[in-house]
mmCIF file of N, CA, C and O in Angstrom:
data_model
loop_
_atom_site.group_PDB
_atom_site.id
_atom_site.type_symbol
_atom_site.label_atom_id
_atom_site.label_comp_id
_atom_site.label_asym_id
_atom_site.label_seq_id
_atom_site.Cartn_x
_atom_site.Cartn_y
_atom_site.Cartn_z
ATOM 1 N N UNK B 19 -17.609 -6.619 147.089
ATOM 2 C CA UNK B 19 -17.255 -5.270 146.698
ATOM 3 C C UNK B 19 -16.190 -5.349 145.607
ATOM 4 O O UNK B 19 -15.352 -6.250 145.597
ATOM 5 N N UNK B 20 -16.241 -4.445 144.747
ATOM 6 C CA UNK B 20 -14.983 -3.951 143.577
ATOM 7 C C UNK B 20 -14.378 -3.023 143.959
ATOM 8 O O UNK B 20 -14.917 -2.212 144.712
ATOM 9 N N UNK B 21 -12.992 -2.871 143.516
ATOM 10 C CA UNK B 21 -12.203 -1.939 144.017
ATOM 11 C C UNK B 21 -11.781 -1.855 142.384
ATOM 12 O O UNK B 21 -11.532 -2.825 141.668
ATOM 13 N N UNK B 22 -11.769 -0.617 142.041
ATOM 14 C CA UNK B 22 -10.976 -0.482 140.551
ATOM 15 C C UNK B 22 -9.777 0.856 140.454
ATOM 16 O O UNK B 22 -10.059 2.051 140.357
ATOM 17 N N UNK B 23 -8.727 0.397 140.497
ATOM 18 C CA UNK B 23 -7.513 1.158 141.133
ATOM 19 C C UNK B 23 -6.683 1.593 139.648
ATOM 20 O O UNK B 23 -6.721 0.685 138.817
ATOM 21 N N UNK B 24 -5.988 2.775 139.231
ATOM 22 C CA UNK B 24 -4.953 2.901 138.795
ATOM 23 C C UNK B 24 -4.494 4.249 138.231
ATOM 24 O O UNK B 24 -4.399 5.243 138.951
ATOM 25 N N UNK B 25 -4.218 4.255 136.956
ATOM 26 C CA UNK B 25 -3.847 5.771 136.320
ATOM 27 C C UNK B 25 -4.214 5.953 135.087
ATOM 28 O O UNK B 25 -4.177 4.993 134.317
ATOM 29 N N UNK B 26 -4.694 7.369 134.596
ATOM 30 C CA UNK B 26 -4.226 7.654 133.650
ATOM 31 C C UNK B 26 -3.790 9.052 133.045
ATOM 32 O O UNK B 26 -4.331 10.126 133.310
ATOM 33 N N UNK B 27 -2.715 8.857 132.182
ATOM 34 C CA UNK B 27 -1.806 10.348 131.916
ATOM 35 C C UNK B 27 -2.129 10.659 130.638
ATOM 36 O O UNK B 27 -2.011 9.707 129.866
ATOM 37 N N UNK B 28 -2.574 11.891 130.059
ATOM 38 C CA UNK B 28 -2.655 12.323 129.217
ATOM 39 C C UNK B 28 -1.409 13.913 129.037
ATOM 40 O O UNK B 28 -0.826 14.388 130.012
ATOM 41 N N UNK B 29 -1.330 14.213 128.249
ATOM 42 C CA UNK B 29 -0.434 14.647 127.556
ATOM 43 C C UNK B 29 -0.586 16.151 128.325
ATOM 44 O O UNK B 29 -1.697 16.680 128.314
ATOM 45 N N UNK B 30 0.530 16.819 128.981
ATOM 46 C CA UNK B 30 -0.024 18.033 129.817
ATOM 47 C C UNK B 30 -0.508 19.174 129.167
ATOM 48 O O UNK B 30 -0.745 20.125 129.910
ATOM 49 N N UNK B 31 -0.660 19.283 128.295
ATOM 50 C CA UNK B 31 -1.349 20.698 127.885
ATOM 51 C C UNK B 31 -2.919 19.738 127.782
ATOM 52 O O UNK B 31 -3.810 20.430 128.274
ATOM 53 N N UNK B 32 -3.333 18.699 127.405
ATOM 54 C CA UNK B 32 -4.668 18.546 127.745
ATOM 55 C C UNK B 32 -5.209 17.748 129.022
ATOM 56 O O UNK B 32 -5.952 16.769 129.092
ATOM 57 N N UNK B 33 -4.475 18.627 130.156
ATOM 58 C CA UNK B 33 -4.649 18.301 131.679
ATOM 59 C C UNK B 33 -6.120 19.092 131.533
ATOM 60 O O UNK B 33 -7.209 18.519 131.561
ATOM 61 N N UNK B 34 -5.927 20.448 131.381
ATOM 62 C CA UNK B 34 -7.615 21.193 132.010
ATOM 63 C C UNK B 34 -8.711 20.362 131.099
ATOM 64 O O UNK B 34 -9.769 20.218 131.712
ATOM 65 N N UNK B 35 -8.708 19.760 129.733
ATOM 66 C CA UNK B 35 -9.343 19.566 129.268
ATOM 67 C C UNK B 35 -9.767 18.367 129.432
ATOM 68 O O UNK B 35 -10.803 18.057 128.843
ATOM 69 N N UNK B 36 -9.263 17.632 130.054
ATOM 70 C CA UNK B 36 -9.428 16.219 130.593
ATOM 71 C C UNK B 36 -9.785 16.524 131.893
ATOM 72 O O UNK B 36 -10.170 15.446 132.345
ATOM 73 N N UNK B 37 -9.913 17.601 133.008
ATOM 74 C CA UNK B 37 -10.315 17.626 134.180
ATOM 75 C C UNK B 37 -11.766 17.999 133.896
ATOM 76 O O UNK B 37 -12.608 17.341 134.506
ATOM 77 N N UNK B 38 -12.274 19.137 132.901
ATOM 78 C CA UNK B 38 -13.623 19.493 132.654
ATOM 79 C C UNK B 38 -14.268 17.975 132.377
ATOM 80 O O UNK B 38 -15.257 17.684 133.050
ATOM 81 N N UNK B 39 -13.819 17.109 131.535
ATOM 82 C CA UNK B 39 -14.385 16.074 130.857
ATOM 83 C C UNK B 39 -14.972 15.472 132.374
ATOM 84 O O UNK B 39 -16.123 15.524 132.806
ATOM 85 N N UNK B 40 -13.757 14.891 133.001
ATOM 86 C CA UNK B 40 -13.529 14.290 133.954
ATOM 87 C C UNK B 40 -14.820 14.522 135.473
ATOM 88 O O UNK B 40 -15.489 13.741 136.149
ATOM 89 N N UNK B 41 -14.636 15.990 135.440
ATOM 90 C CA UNK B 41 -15.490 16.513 136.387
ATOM 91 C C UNK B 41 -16.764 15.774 136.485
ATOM 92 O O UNK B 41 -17.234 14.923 137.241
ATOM 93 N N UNK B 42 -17.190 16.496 135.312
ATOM 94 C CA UNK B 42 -18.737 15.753 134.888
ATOM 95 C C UNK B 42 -19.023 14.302 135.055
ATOM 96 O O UNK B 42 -19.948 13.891 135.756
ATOM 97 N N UNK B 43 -18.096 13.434 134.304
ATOM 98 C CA UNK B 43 -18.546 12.213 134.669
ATOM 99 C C UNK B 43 -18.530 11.737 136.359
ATOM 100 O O UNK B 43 -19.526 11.297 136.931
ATOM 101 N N UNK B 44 -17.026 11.949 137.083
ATOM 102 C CA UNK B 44 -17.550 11.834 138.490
ATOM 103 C C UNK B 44 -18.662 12.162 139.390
ATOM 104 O O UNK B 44 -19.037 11.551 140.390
ATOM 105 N N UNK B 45 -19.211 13.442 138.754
ATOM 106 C CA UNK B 45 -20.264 13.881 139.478
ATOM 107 C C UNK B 45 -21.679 12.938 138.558
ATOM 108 O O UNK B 45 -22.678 12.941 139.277
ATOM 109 N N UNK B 46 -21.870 12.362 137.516
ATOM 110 C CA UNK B 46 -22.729 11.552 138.031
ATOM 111 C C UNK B 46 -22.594 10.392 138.136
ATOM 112 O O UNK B 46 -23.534 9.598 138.108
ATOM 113 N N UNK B 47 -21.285 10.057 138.290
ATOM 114 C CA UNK B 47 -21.230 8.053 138.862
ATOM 115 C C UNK B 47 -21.575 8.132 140.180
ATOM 116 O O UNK B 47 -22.254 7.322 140.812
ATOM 117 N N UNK B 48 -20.905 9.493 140.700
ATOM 118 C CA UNK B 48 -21.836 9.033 142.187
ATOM 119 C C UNK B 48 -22.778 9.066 142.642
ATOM 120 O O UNK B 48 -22.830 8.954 143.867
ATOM 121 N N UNK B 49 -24.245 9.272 141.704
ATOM 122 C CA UNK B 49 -25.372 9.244 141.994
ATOM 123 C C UNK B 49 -25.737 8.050 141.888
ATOM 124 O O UNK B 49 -26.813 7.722 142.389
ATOM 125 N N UNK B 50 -25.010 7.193 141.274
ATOM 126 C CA UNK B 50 -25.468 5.967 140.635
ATOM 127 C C UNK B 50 -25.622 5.087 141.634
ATOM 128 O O UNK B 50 -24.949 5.166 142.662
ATOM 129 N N UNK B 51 -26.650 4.031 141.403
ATOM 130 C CA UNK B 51 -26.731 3.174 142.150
ATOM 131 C C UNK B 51 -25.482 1.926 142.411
ATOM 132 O O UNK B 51 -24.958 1.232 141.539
ATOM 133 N N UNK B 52 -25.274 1.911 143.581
ATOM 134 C CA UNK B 52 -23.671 0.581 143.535
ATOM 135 C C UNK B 52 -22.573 1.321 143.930
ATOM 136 O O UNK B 52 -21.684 0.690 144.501
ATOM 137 N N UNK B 53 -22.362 2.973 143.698
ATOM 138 C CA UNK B 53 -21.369 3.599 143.523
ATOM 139 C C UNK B 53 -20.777 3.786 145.118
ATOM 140 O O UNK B 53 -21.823 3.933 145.750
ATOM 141 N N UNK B 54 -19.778 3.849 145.993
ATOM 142 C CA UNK B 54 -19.440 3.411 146.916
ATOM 143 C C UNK B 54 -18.509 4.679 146.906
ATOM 144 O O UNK B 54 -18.352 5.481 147.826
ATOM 145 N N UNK B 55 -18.007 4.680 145.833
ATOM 146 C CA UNK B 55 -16.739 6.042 146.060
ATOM 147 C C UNK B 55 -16.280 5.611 144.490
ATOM 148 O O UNK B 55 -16.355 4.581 143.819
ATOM 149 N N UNK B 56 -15.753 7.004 144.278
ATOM 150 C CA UNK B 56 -15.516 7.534 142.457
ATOM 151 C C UNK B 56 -14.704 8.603 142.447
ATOM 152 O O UNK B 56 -15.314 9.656 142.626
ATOM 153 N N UNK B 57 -13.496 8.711 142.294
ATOM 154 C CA UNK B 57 -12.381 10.020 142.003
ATOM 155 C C UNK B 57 -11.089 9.742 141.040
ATOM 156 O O UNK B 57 -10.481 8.705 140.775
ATOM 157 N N UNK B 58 -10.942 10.942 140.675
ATOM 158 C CA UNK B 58 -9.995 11.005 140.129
ATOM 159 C C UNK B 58 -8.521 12.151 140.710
ATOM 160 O O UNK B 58 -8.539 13.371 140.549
ATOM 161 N N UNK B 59 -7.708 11.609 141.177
ATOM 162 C CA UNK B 59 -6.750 12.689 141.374
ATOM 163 C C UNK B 59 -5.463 12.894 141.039
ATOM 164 O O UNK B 59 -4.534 12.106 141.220
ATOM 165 N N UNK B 60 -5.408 14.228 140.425
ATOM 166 C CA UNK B 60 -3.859 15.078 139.684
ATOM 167 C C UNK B 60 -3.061 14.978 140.623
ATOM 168 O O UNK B 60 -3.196 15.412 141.767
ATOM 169 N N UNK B 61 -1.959 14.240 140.050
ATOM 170 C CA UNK B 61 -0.499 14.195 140.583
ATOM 171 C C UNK B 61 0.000 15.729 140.866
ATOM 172 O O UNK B 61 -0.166 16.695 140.121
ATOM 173 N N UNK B 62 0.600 15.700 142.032
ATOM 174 C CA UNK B 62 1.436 16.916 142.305
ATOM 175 C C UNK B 62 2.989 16.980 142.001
ATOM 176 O O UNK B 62 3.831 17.866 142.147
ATOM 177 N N UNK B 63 3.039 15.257 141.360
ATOM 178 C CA UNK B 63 4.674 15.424 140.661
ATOM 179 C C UNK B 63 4.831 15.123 139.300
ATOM 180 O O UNK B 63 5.968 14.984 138.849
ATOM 181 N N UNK B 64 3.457 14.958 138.309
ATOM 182 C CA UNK B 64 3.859 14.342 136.980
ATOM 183 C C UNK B 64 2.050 15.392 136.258
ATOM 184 O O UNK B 64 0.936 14.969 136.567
ATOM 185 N N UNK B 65 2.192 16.346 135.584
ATOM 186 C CA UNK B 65 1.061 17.303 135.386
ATOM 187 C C UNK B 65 0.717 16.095 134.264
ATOM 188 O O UNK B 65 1.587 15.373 133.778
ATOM 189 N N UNK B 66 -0.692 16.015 133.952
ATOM 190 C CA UNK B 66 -1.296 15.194 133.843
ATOM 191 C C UNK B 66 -1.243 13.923 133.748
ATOM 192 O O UNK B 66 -1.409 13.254 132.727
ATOM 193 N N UNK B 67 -0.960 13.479 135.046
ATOM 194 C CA UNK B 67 -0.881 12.216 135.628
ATOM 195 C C UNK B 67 -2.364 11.983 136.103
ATOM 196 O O UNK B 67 -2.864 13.051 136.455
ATOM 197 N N UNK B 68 -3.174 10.966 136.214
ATOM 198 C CA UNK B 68 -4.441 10.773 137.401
ATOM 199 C C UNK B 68 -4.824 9.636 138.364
ATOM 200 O O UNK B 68 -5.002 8.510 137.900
ATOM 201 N N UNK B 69 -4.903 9.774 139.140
ATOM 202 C CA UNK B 69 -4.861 8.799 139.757
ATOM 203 C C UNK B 69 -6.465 8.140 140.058
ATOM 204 O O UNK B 69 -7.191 8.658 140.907
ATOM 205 N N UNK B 70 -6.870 7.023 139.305
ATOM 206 C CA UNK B 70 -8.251 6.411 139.279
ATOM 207 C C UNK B 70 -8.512 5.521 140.796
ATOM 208 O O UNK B 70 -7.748 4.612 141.119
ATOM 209 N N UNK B 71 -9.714 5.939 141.662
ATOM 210 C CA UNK B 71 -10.028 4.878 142.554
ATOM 211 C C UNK B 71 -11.452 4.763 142.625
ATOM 212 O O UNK B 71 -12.082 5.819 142.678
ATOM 213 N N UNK B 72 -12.057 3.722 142.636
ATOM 214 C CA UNK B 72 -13.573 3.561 142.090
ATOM 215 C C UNK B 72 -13.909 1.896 143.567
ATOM 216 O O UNK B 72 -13.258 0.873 143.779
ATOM 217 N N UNK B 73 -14.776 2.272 143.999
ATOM 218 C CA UNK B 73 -15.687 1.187 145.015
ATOM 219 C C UNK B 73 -16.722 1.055 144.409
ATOM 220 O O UNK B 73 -17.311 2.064 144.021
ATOM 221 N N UNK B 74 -17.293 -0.378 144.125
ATOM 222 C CA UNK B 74 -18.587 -0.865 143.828
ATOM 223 C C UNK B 74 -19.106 -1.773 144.745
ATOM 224 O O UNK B 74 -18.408 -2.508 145.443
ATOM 225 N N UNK B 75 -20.730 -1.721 144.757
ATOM 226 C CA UNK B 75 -20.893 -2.312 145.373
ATOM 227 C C UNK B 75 -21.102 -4.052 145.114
ATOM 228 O O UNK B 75 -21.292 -4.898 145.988
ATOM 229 N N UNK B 76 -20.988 -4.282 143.484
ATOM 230 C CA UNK B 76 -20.888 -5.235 142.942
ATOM 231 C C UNK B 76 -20.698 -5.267 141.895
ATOM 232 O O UNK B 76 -20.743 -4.149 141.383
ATOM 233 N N UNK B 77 -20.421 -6.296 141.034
ATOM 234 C CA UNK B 77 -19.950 -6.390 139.499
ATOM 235 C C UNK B 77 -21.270 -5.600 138.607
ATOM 236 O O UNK B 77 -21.294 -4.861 137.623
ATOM 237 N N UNK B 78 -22.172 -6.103 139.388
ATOM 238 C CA UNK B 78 -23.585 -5.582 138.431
ATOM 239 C C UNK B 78 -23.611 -3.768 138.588
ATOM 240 O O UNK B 78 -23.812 -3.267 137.482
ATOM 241 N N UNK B 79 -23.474 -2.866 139.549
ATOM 242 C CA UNK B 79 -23.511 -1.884 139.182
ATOM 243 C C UNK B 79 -22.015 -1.368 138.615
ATOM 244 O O UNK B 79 -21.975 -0.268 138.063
ATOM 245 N N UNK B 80 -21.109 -1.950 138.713
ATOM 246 C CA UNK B 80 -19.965 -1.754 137.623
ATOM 247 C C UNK B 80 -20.230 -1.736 135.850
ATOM 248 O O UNK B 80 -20.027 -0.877 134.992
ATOM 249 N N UNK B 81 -20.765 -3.090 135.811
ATOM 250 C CA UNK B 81 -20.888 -3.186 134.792
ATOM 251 C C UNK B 81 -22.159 -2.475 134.264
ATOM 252 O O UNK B 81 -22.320 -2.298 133.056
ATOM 253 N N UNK B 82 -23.314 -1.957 135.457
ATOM 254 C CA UNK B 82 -23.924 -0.391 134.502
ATOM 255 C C UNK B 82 -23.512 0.897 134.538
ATOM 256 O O UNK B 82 -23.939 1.895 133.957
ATOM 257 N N UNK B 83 -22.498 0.716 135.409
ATOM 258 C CA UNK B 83 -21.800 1.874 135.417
ATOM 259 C C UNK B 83 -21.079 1.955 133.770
ATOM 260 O O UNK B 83 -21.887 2.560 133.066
ATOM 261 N N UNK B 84 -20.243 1.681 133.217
ATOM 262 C CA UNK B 84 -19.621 1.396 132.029
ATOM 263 C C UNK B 84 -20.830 1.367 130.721
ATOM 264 O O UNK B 84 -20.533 1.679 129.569
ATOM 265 N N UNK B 85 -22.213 0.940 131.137
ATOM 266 C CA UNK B 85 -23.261 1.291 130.157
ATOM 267 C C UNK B 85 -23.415 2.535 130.148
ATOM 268 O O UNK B 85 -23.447 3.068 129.039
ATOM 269 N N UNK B 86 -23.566 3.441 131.431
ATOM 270 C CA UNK B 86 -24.210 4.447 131.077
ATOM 271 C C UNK B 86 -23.652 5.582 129.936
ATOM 272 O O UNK B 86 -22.541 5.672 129.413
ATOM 273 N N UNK B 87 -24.712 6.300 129.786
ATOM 274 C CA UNK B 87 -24.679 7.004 128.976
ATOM 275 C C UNK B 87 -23.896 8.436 129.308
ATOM 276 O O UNK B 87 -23.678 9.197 128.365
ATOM 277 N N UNK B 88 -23.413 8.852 130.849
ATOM 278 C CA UNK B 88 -22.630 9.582 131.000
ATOM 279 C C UNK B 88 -20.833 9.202 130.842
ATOM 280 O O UNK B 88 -19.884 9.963 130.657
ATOM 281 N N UNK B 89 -20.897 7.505 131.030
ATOM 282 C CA UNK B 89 -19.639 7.161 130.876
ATOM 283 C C UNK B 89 -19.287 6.785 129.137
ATOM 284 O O UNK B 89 -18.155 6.629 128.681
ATOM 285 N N UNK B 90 -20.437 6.706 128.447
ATOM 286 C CA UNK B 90 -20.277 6.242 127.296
ATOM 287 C C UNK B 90 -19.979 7.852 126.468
ATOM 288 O O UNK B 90 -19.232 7.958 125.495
ATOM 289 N N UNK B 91 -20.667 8.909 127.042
ATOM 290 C CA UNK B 91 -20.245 10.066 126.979
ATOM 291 C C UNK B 91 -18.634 10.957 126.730
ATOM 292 O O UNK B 91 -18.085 11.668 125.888
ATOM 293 N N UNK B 92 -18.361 10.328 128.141
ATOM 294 C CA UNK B 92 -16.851 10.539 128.412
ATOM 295 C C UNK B 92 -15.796 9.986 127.403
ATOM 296 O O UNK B 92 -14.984 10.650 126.756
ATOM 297 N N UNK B 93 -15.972 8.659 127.402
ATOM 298 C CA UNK B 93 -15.446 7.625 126.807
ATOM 299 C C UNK B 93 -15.169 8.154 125.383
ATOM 300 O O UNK B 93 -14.058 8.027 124.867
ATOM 301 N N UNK B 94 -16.324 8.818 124.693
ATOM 302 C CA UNK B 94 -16.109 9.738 123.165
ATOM 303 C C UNK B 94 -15.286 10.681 123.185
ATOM 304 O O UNK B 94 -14.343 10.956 122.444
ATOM 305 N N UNK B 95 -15.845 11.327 124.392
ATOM 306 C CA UNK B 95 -14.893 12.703 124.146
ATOM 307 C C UNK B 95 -13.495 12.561 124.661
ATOM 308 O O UNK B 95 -12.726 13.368 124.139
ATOM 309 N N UNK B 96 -13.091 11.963 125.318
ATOM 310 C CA UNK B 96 -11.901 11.516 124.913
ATOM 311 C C UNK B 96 -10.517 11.480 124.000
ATOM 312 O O UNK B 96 -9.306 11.691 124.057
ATOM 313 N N UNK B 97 -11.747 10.993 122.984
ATOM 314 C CA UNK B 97 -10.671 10.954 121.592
ATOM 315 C C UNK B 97 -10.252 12.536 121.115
ATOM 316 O O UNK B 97 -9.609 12.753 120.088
ATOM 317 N N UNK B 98 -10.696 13.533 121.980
ATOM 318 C CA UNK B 98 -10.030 14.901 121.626
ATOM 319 C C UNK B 98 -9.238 15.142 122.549
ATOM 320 O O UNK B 98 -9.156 16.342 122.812
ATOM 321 N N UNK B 99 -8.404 14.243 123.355
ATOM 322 C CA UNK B 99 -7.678 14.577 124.624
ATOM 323 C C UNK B 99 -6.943 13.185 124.231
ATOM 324 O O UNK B 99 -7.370 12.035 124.127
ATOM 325 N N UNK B 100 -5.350 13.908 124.014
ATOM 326 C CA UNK B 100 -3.854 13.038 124.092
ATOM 327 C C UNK B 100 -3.825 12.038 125.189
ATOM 328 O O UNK B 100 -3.112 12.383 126.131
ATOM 329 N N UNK B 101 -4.361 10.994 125.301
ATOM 330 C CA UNK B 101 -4.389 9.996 126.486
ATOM 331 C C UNK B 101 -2.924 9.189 126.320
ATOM 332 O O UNK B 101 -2.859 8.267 125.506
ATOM 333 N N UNK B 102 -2.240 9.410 126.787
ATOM 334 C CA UNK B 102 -0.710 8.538 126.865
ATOM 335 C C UNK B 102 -0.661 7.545 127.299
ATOM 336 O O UNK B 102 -0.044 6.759 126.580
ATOM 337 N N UNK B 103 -1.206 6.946 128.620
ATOM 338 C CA UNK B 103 -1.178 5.783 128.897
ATOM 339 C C UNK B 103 -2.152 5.727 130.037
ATOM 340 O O UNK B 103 -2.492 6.709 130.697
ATOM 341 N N UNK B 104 -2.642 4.300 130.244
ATOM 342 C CA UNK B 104 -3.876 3.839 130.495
ATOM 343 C C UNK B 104 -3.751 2.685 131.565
ATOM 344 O O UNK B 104 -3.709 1.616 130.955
ATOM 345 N N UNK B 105 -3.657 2.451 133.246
ATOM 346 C CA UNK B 105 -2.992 1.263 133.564
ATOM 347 C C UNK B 105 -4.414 1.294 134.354
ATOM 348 O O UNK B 105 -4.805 2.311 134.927
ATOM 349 N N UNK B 106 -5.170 0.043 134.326
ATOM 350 C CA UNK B 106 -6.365 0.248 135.730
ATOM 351 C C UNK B 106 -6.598 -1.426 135.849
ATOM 352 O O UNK B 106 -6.372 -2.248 134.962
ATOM 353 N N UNK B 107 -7.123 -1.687 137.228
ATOM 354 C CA UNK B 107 -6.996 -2.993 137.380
ATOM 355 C C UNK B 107 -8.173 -2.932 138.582
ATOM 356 O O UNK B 107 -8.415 -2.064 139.421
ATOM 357 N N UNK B 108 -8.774 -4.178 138.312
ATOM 358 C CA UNK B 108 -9.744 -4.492 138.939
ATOM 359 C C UNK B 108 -9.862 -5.249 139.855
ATOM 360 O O UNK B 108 -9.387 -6.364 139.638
ATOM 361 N N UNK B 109 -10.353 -5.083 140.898
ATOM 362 C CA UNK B 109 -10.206 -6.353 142.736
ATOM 363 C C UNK B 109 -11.566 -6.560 143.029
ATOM 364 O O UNK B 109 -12.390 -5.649 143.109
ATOM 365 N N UNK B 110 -11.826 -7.871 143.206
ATOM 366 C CA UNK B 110 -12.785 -8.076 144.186
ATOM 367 C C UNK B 110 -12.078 -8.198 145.718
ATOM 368 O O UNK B 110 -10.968 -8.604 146.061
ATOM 369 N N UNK B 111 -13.163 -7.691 146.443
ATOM 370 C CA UNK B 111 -12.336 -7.652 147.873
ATOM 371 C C UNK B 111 -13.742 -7.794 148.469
ATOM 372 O O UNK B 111 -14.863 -7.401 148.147
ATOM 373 N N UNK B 112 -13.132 -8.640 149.643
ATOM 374 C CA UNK B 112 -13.934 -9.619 150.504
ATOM 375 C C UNK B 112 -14.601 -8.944 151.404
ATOM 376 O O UNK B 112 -15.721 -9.385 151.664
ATOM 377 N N UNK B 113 -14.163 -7.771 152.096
ATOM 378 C CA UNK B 113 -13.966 -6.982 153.076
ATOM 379 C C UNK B 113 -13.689 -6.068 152.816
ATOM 380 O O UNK B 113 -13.017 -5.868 151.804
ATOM 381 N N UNK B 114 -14.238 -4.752 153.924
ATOM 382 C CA UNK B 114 -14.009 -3.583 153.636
ATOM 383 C C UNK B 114 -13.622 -3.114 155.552
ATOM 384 O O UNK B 114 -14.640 -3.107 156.243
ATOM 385 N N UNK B 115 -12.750 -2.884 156.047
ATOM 386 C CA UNK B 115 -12.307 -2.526 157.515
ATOM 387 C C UNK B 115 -11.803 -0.986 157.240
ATOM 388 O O UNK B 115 -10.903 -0.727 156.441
ATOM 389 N N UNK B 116 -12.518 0.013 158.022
ATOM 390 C CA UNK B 116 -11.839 1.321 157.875
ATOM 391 C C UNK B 116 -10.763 1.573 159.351
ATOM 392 O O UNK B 116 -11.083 1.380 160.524
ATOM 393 N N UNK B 117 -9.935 1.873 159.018
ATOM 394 C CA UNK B 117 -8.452 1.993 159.586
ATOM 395 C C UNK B 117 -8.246 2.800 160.624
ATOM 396 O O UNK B 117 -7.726 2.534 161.708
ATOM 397 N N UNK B 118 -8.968 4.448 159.975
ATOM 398 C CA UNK B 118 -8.505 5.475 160.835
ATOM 399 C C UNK B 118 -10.293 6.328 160.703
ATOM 400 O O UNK B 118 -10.523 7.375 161.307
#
């Protein structure tokens, strides 16, 4: 399994415009095949802050995840939204144990 964890903040007046963007692409990574879990969530202490958490079920649907054409989508439009900073990091993890 992949675990792909982190943030990213764009500039707060293009918070709504980065959530519309945003919307769309989550709603179809999780149709995708591999896709395990896919969100993005707004900080309640830093306005456009996001917090990235992504489960795969392997490198191979990761890496078509990042082909597709809804993420290659996103990825453009983008460049009309103040992205400030960008931190995301990638895990393979051995195991998956649910807690609660």
């Amino acid at each position: 399994m992949i675990v792909v964890s982190g943030i990213m903040e764009v500039a707060p007046a293009d918070a709504d415009r980065f959530i519309t963007l945003t919307r769309r692409l989550v709603d179809a990574t999780r149709r995708e095949p591999g896709c395990v879990d896919y969100r993005f969530a707004q900080s309640i202490e830093r306005p456009g802050r996001f917090e990235v958490f992504e489960e795969w079920a392997d490198q191979a649907a990761l890496d078509a995840h990042v082909r597709a054409v809804h993420y290659r989508d996103w990825s453009r439009a983008l460049k009309d939204v103040e992205v400030t900073q960008v931190s995301i990091v990638r895990y393979a993890a051995t195991e998956r144990t649910v807690l609660a």
